[in-house]
Tab-separated table of C-alpha atoms in Angstrom:
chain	number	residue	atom	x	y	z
N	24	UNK	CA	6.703	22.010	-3.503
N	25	UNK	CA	9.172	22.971	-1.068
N	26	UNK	CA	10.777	26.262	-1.137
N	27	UNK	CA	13.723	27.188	-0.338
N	28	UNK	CA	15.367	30.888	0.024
N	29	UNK	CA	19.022	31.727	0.559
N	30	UNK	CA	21.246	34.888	0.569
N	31	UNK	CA	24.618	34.306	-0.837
N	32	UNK	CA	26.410	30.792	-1.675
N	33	UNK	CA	27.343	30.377	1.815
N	34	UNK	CA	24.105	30.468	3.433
N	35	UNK	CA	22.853	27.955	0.579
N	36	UNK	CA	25.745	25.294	1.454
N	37	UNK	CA	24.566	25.783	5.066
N	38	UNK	CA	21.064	24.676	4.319
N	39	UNK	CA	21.785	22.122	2.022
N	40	UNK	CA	24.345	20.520	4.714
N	41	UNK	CA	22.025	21.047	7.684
N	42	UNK	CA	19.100	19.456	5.012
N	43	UNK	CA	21.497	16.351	4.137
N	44	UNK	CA	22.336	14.932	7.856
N	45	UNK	CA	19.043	13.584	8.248
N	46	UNK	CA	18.499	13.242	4.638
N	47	UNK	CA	17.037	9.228	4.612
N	48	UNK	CA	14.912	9.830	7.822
N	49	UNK	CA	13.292	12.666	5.999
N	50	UNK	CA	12.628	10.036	2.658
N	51	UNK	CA	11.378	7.665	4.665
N	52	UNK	CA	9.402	9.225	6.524
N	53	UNK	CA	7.427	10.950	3.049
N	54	UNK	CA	7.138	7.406	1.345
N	55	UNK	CA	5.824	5.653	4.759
N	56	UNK	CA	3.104	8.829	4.880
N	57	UNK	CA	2.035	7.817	0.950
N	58	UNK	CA	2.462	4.208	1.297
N	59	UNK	CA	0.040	4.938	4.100
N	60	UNK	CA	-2.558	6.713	1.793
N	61	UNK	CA	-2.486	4.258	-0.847
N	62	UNK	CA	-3.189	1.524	2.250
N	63	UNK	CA	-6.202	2.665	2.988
N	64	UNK	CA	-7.353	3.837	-0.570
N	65	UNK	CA	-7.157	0.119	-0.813
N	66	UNK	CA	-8.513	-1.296	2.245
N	67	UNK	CA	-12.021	1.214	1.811
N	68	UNK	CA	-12.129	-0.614	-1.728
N	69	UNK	CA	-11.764	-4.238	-0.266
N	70	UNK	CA	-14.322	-3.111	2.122
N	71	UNK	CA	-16.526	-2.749	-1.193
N	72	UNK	CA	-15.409	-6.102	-2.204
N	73	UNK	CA	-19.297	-8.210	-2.670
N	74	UNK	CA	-19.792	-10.620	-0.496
N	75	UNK	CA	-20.887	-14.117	-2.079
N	76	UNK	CA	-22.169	-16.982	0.408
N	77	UNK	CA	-24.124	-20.419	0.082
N	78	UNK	CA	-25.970	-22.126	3.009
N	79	UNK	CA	-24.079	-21.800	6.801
N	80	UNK	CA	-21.518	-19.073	5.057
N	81	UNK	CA	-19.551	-21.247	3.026
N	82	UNK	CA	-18.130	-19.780	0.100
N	83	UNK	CA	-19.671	-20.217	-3.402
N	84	UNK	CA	-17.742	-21.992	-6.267
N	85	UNK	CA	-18.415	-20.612	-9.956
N	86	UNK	CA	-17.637	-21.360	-12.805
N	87	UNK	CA	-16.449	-20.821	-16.639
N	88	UNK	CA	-20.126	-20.511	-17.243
N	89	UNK	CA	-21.353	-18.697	-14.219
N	90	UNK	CA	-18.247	-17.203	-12.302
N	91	UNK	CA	-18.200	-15.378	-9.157
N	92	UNK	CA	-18.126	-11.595	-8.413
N	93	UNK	CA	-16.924	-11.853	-4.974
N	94	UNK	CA	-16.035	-13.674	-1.981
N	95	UNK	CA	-17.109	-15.088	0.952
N	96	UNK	CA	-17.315	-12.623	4.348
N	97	UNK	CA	-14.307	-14.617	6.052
N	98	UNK	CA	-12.445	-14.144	3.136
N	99	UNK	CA	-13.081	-10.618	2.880
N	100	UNK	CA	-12.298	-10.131	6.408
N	101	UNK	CA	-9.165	-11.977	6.236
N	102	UNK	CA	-7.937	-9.548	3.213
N	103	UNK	CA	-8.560	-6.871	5.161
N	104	UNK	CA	-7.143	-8.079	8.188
N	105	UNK	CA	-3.679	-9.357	6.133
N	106	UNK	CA	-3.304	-6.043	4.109
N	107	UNK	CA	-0.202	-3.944	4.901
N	108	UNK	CA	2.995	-2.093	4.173
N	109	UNK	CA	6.241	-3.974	4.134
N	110	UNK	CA	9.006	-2.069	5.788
N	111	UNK	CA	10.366	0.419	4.381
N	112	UNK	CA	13.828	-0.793	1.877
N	113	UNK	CA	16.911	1.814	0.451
N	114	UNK	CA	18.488	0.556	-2.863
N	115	UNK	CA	22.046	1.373	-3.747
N	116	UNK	CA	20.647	3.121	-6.680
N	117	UNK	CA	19.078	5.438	-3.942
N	118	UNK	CA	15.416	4.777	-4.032
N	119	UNK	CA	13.942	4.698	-1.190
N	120	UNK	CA	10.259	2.200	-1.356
N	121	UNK	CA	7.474	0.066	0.426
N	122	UNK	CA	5.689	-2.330	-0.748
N	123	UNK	CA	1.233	-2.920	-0.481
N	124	UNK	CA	1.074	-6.578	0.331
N	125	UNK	CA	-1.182	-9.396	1.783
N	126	UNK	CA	0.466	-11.798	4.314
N	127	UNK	CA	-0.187	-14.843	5.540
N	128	UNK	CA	-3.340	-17.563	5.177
N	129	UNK	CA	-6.856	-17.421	4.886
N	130	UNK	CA	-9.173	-19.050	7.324
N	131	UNK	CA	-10.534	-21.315	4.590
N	132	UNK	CA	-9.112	-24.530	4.688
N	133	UNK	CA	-9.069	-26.764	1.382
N	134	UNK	CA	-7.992	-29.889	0.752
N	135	UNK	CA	-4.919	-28.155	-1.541
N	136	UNK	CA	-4.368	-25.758	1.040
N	137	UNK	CA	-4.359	-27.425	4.836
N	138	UNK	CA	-3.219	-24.618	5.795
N	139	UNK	CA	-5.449	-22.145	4.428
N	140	UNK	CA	-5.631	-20.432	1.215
N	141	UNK	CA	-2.518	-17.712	0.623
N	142	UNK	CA	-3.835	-14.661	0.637
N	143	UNK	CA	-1.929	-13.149	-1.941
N	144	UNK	CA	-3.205	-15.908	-3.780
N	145	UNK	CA	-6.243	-15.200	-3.276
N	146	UNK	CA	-6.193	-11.098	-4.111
N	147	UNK	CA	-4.268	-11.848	-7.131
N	148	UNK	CA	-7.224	-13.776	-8.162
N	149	UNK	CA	-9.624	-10.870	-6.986
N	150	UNK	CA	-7.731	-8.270	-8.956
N	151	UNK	CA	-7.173	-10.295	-12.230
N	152	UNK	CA	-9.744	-12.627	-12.379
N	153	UNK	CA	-9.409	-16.558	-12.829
N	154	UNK	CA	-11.596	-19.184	-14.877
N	155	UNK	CA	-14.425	-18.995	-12.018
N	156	UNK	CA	-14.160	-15.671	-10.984
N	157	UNK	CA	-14.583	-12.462	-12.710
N	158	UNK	CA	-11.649	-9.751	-12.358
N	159	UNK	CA	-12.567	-7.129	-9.616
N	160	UNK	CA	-9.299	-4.682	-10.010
N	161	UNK	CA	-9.481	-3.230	-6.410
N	162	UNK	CA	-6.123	-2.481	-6.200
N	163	UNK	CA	-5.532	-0.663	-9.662
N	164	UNK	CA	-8.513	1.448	-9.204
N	165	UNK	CA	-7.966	2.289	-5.720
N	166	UNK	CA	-3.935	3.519	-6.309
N	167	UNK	CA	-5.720	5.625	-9.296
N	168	UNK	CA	-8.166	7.340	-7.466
N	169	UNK	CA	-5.774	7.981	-4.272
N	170	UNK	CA	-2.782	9.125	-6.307
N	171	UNK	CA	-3.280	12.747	-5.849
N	172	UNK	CA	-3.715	12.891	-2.493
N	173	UNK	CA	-0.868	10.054	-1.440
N	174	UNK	CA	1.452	12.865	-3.705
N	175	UNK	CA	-0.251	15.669	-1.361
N	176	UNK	CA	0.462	13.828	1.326
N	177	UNK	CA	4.060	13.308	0.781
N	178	UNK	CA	4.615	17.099	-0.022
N	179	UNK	CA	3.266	17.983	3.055
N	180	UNK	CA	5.436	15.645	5.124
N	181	UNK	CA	8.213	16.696	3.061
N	182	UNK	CA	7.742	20.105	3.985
N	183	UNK	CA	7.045	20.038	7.547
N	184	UNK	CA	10.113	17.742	7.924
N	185	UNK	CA	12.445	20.466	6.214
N	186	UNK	CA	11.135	23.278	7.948
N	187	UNK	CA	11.813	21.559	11.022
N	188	UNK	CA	14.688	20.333	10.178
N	189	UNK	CA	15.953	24.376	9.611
N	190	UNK	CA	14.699	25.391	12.350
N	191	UNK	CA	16.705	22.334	14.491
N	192	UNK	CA	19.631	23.053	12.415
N	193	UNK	CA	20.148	27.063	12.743
């Protein structure tokens, strides 16, 4: 935790000004560095992900009776590949986020999905688990274990930035 030491009310209304011109950099800058943290938390556990293949590489189909664990290696790579933070967004109620998110389509074509399978569509069904595949809570487990340091992480960049931010400022 920050500290901050001041002699006399003046001096403390100097810092705090000097501290609140580049106030939302400073935010953003914190939550990026934990968003970060959290990313790759997640990505090592999709990198855990099992891979499940039939004949040539295609992916397997389960079922209610037998389902699936994992998922084929494109679609492991493609999760991977799609994983990221959204920009960062300010709220008028003064929170300052990202957002962990999977963009875009999967190299699998189906007959449903010309285009490719969603993505998020497809971790959704990775972390909860559908009729034919058994829940594999990557993302839940990975955020738990990374919590700590994502919060270390965001001190740190906190303090750096103020120090520096002092040091500009006086």
């Amino acid at each position: 935790m920050a500290v901050l030491q001041v002699k006399g009310l003046d001096e403390y209304v100097k810092k705090i000004k000097t501290l609140s011109k580049n106030a939302d950099s400073i935010m953003k800058s914190v939550v990026y560095d934990g968003g970060a943290v959290i990313a790759d938390a997640v990505k090592a556990g999709l990198k855990e992900l099992p891979v499940e293949e039939g004949e040539n590489g295609l992916p397997v189909f389960g079922t209610q009776e037998a389902p699936i664990t994992g998922v084929s290696r494109v679609q492991k790579g493609d999760l991977i590949d799609s994983m990221g933070l959204a920009p960062i967004q300010e709220f008028k109620q003064g929170y300052i986020s990202t957002k962990l998110g999977w963009d875009g389509y999967s190299k699998m074509r189906t007959r449903k999905y010309p285009k490719g399978v969603p993505n998020q569509l497809l971790m959704r069904s990775v972390e909860n688990g559908t009729s034919f595949r058994k829940k594999n809570p990557i993302v839940r487990k990975s955020v738990a274990k990374a919590r700590k340091a994502a919060i270390e992480a965001m001190t740190t960049r906190a303090e750096k930035e103020i120090k520096e931010e002092f040091k500009n400022g006086n």
